[in-house]
PDB file of C-alpha atoms in Angstrom:
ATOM      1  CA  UNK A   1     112.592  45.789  24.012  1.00 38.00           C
ATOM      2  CA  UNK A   2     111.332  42.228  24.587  1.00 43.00           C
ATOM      3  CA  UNK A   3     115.001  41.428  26.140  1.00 46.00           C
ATOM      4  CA  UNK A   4     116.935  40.899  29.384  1.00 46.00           C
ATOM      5  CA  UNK A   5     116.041  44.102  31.472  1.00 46.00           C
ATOM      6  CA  UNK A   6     120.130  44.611  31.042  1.00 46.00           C
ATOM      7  CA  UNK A   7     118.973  45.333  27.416  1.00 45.00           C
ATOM      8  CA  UNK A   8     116.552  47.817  28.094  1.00 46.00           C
ATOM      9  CA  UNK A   9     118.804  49.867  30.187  1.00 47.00           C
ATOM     10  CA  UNK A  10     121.058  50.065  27.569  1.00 54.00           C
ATOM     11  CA  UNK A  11     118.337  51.037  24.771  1.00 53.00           C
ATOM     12  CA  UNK A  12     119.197  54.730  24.056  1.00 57.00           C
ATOM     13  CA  UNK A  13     116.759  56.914  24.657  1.00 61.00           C
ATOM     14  CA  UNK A  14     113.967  56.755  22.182  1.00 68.00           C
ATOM     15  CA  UNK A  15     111.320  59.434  20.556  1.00 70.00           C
ATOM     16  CA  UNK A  16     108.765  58.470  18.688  1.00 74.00           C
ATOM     17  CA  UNK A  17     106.995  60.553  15.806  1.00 74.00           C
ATOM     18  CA  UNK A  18     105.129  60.434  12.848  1.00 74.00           C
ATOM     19  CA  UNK A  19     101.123  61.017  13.452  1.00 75.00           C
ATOM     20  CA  UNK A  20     100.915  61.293  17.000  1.00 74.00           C
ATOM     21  CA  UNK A  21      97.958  63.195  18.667  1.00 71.00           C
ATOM     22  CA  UNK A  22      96.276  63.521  22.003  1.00 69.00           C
ATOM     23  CA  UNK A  23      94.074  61.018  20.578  1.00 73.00           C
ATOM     24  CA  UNK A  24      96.293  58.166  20.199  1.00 76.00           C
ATOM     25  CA  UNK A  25      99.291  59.215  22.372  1.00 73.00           C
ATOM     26  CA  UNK A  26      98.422  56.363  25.053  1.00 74.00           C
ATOM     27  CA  UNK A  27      99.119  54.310  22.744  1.00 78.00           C
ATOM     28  CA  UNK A  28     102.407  54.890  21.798  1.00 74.00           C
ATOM     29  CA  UNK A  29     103.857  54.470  25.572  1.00 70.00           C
ATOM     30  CA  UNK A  30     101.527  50.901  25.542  1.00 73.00           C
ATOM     31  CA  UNK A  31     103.693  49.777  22.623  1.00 73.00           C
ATOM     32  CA  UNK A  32     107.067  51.359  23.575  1.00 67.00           C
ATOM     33  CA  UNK A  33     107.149  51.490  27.293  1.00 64.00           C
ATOM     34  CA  UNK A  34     110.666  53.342  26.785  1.00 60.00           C
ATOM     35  CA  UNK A  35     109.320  55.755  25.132  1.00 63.00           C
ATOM     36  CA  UNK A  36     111.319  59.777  26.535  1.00 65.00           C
ATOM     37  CA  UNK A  37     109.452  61.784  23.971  1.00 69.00           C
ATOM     38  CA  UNK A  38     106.728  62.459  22.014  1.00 69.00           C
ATOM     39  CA  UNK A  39     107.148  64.645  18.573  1.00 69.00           C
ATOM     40  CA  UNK A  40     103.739  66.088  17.404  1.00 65.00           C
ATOM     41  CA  UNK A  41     104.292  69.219  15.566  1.00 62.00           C
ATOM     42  CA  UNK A  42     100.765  68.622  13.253  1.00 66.00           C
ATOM     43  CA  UNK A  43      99.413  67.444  16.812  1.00 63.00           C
ATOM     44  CA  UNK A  44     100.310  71.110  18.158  1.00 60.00           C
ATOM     45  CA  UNK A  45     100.154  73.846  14.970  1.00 56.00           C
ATOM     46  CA  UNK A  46      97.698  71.948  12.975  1.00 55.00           C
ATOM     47  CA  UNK A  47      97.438  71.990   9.369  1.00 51.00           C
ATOM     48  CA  UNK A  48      94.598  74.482   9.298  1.00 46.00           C
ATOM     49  CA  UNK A  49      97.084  77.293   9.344  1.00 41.00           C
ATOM     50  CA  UNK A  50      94.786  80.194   7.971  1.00 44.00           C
ATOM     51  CA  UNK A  51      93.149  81.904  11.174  1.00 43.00           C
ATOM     52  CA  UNK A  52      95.089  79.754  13.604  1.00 41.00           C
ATOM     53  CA  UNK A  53      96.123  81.923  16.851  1.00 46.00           C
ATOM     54  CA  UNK A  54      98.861  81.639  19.396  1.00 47.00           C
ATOM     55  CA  UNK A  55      95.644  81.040  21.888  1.00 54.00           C
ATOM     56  CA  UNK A  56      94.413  77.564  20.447  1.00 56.00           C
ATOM     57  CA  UNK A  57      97.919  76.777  19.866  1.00 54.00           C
ATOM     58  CA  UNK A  58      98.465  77.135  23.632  1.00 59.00           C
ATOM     59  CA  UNK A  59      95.029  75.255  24.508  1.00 63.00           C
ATOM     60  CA  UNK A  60      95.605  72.263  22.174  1.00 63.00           C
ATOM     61  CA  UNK A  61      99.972  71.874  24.233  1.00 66.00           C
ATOM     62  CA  UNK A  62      97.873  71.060  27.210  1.00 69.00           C
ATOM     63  CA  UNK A  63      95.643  68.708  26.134  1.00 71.00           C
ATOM     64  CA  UNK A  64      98.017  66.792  24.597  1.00 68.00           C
ATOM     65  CA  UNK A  65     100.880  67.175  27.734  1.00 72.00           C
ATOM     66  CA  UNK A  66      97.071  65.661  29.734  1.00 75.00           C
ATOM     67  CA  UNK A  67      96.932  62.826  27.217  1.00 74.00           C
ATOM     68  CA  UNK A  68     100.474  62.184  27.647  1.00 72.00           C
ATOM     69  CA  UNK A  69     100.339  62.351  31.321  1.00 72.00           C
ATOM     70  CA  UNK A  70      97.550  60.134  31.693  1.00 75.00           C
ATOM     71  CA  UNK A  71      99.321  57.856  29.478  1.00 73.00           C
ATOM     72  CA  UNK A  72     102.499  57.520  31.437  1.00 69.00           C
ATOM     73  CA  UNK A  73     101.265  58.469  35.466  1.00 72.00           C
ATOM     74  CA  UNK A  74      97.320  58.070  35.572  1.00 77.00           C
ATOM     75  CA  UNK A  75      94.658  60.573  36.089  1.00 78.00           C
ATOM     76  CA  UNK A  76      95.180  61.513  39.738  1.00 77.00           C
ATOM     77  CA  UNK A  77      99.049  62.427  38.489  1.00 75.00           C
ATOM     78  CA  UNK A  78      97.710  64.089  35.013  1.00 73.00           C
ATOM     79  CA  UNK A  79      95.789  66.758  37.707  1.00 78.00           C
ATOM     80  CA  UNK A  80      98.519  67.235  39.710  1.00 75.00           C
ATOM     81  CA  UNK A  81     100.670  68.067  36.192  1.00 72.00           C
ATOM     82  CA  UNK A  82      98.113  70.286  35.137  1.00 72.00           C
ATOM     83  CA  UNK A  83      97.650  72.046  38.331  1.00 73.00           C
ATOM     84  CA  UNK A  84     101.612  73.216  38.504  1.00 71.00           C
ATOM     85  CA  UNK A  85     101.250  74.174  34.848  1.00 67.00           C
ATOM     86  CA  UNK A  86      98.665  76.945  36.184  1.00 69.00           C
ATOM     87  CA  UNK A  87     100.811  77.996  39.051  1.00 65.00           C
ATOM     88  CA  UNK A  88     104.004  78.678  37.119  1.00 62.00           C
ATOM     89  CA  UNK A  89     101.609  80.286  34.119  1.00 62.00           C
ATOM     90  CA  UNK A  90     100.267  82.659  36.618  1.00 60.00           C
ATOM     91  CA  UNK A  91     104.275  83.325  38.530  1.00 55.00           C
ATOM     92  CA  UNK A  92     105.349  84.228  35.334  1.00 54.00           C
ATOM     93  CA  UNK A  93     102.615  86.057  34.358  1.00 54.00           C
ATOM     94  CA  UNK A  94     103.738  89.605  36.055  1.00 49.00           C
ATOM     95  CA  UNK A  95     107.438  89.129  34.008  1.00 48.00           C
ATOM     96  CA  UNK A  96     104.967  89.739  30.699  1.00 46.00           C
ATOM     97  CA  UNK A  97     105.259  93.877  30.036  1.00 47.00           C
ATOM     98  CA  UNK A  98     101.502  95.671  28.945  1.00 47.00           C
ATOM     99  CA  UNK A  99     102.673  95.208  25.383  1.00 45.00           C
ATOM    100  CA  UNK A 100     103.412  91.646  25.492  1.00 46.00           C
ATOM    101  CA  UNK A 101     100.076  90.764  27.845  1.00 49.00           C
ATOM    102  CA  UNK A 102      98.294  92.708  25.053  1.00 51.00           C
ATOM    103  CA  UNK A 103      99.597  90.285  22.657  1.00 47.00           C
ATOM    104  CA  UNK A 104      98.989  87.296  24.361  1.00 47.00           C
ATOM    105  CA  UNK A 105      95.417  88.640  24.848  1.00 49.00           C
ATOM    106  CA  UNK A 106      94.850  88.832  20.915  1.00 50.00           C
ATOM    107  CA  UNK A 107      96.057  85.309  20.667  1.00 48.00           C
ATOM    108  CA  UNK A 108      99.676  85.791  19.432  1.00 48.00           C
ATOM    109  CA  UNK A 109     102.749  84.037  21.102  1.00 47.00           C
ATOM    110  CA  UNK A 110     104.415  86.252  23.377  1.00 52.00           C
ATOM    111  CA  UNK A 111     108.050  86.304  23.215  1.00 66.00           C
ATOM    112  CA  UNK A 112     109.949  85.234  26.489  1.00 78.00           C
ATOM    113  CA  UNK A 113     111.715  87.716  28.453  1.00 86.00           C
ATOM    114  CA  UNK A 114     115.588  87.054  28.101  1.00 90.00           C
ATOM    115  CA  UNK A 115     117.215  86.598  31.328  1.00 93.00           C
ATOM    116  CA  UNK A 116     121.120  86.763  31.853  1.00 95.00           C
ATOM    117  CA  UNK A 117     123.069  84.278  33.675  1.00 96.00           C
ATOM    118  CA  UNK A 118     126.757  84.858  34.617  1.00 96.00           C
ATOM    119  CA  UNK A 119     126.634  82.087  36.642  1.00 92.00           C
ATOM    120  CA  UNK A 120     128.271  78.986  38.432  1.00 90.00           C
ATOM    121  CA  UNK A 121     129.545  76.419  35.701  1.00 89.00           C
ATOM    122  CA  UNK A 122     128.370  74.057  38.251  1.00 88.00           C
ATOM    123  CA  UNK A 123     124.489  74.675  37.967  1.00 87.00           C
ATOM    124  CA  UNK A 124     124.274  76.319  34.366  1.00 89.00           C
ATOM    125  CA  UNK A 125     122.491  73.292  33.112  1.00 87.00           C
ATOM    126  CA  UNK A 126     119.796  73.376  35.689  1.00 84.00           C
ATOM    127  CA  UNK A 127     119.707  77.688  36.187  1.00 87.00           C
ATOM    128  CA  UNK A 128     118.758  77.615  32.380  1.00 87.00           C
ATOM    129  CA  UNK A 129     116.624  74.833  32.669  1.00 82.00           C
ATOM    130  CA  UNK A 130     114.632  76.345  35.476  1.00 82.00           C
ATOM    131  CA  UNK A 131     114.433  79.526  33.564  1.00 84.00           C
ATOM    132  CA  UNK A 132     113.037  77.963  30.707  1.00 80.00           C
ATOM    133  CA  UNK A 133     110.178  76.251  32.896  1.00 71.00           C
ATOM    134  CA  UNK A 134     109.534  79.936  33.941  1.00 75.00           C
ATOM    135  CA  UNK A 135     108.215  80.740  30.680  1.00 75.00           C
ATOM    136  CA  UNK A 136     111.860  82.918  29.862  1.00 84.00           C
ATOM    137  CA  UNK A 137     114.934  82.214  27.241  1.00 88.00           C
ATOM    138  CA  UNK A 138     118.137  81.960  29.475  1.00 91.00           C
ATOM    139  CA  UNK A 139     121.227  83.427  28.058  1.00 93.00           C
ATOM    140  CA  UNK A 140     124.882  82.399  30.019  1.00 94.00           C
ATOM    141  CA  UNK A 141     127.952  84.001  29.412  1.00 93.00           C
ATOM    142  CA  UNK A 142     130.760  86.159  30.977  1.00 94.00           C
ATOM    143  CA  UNK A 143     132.049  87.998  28.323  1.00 93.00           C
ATOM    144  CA  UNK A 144     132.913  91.796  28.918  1.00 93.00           C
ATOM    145  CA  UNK A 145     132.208  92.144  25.362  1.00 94.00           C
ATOM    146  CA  UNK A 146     128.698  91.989  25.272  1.00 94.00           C
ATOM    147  CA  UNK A 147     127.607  92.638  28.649  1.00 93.00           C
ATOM    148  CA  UNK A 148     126.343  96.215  27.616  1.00 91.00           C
ATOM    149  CA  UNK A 149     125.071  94.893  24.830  1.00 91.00           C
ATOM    150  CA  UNK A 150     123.122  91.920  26.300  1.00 92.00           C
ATOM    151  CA  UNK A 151     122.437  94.599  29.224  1.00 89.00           C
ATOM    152  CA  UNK A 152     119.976  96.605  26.449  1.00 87.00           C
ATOM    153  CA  UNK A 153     117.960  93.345  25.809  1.00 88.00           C
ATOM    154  CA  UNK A 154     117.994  91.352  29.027  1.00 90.00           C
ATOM    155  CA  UNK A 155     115.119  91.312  31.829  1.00 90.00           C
ATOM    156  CA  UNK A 156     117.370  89.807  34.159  1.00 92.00           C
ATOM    157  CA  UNK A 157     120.890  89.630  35.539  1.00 95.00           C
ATOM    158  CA  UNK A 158     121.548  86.630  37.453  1.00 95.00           C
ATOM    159  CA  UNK A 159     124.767  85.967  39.636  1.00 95.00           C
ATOM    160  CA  UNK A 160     126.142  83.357  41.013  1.00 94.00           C
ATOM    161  CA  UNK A 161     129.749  83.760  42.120  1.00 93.00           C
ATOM    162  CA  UNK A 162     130.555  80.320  42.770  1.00 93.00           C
ATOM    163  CA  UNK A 163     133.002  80.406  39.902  1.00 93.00           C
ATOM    164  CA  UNK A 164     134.954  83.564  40.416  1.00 95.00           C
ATOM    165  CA  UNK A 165     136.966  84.222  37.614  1.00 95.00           C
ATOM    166  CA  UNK A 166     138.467  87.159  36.228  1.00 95.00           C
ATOM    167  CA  UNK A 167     136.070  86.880  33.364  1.00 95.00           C
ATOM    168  CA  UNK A 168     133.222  87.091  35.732  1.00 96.00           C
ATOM    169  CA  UNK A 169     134.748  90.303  37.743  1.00 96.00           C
ATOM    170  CA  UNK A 170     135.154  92.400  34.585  1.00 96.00           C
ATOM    171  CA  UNK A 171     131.822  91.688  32.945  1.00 96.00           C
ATOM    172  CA  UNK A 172     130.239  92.199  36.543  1.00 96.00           C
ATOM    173  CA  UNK A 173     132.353  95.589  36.535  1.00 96.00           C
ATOM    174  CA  UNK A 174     130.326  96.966  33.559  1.00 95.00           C
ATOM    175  CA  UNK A 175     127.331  95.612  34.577  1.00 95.00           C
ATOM    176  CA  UNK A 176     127.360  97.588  37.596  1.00 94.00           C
ATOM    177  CA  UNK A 177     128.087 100.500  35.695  1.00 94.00           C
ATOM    178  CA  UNK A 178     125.541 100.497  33.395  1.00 92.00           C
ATOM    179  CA  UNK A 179     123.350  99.904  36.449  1.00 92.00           C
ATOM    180  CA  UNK A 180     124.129 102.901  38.318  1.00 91.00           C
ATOM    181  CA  UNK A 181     123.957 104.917  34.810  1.00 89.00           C
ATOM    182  CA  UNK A 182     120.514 103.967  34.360  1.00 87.00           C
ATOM    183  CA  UNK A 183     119.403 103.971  38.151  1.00 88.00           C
ATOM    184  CA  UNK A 184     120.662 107.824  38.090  1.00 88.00           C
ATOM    185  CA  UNK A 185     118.787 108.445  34.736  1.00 86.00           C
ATOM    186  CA  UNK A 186     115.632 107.050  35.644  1.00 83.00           C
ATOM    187  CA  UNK A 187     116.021 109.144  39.330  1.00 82.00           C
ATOM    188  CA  UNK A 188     116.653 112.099  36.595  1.00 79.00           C
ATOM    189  CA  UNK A 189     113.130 111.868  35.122  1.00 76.00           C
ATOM    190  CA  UNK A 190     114.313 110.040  31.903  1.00 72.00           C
ATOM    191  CA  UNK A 191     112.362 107.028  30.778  1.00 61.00           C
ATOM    192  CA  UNK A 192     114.428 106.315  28.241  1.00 64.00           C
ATOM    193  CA  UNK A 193     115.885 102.527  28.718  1.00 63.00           C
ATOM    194  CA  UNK A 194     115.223 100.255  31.229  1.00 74.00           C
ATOM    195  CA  UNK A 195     117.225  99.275  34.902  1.00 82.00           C
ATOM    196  CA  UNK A 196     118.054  95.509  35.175  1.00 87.00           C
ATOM    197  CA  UNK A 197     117.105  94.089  38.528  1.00 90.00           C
ATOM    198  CA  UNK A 198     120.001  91.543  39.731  1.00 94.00           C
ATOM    199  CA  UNK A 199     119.714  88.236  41.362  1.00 92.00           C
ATOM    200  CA  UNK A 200     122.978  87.431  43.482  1.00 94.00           C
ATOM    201  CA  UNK A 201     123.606  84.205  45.190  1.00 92.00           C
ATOM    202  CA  UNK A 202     127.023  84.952  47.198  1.00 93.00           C
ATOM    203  CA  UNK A 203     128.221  81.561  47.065  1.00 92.00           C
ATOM    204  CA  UNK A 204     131.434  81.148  48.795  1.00 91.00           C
ATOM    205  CA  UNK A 205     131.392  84.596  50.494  1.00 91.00           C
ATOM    206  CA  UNK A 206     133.999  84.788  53.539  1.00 91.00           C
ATOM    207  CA  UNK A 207     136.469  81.943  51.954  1.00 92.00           C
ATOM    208  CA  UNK A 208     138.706  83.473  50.457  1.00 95.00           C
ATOM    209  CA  UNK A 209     139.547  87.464  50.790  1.00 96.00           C
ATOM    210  CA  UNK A 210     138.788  88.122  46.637  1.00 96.00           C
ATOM    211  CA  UNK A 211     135.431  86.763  47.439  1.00 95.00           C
ATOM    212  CA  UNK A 212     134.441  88.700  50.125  1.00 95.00           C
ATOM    213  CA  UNK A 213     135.744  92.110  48.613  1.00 95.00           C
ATOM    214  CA  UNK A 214     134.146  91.503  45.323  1.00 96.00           C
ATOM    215  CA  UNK A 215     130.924  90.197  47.197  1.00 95.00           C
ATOM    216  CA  UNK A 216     130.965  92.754  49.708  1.00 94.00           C
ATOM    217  CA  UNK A 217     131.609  95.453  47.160  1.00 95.00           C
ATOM    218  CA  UNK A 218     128.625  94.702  45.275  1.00 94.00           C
ATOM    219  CA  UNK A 219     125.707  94.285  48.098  1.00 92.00           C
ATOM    220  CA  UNK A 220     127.192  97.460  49.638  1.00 92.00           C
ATOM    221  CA  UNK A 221     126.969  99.273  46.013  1.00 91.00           C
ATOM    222  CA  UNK A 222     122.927  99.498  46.668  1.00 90.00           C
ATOM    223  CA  UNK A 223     122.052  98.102  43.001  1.00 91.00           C
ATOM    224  CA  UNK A 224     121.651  94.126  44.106  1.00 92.00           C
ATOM    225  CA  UNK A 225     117.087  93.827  44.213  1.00 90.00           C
ATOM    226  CA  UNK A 226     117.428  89.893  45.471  1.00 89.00           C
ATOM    227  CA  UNK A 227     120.056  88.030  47.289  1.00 90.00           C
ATOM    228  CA  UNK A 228     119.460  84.177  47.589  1.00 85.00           C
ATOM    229  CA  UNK A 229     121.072  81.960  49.718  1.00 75.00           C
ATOM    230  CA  UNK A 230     121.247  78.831  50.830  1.00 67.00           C
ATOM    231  CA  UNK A 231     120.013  78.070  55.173  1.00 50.00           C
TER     232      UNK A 231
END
């Protein structure tokens, strides 16, 4: 790293490891200034297994992401890290079911509602990404063959039609249809099962004539909760 600044932009990314703790994290970006990640598993879990909860786990990730912010932006940009932290803990907070805030309340890891993304190839990096930062596991496909499955186990369905294919029109068809099933059961009295709310972003709507049928089709069917689009 003591090179021609052309040499350090062509340094592959580098993550450092081995004994790293809140304690001495500063450190670490003083010798490496290129440093893109930390990995402190001991740092996190600790070795004191025995009695260890989900809790301190969770209290001991943000002191260390504090150490590390410190160490890389300063302490008025640490408190501005922290602060978002608390905003997206508490917007995700309602997607946690009684069982799983129960959990989380005797100090075990909850697991992370599973959302469903048939979705633009375009922004299936950054849909998952942002997902993830919600506190929930992403899952993005457009196979008919395990919509209904997926369906059983998903929080979520979000859709972005921005790449319309005929892959994305048949799993969409049995989406809706397992939809309306369960909207009509639930109406019925049964509790049995769960209805998926959908997310649609229309994208391209009014271009070409399969769009706007397919589009149209769907926001008239009365099953679509959220429609996002772009002003």
């Amino acid at each position: 790293f003591k090179g021609s600044a052309e040499r350090q932009i062509e340094c592959p990314p580098v993550v450092a490891i081995g004994g790293i703790h809140s304690g001495n994290v500063d450190s670490v970006f003083r010798a490496v200034p290129l440093t893109a990640g930390i990995a402190a598993v001991s740092a996190l879990l600790g070795e004191e297994d025995e009695g260890f909860t989900g809790r301190e786990t969770l209290k001991r990730a943000e002191s260390f992401l504090t150490a590390i912010d410190v160490a890389r932006d300063g302490e008025l940009s640490a408190s501005v890290h922290r602060r978002l932290r608390q905003i997206l803990r508490r917007l995700r907070a309602p997607l946690l079911d009684p069982l799983v805030g129960e959990a989380l309340t005797e100090g075990s890891i909850p697991p992370r509602p599973l959302v469903h993304h048939m979705t633009n190839t375009v922004v299936q990096t950054q849909s998952a990404n942002a997902t993830i930062l919600a506190g929930c596991a992403p899952l993005m496909t457009t196979n008919a063959e395990e919509t209904e499955e997926i369906a059983s186990i998903s929080s979520s369905l979000v859709l972005n039609g921005g790449t319309l294919t005929s892959a994305w029109i048949d799993a969409l068809a049995i989406a809706k249809r397992l939809k309306r099933a369960r909207m009509e059961a639930k109406s019925g009295g049964q509790t049995e099962g769960h209805v998926v709310p959908f997310i649609f972003d229309p994208v391209g709507c009014g271009a070409t004539g399969l769009r706007t049928r397919t589009f149209s089709d769907l926001v008239g069917s009365g099953i679509v909760e959220v429609i996002k689009g772009n002003g």
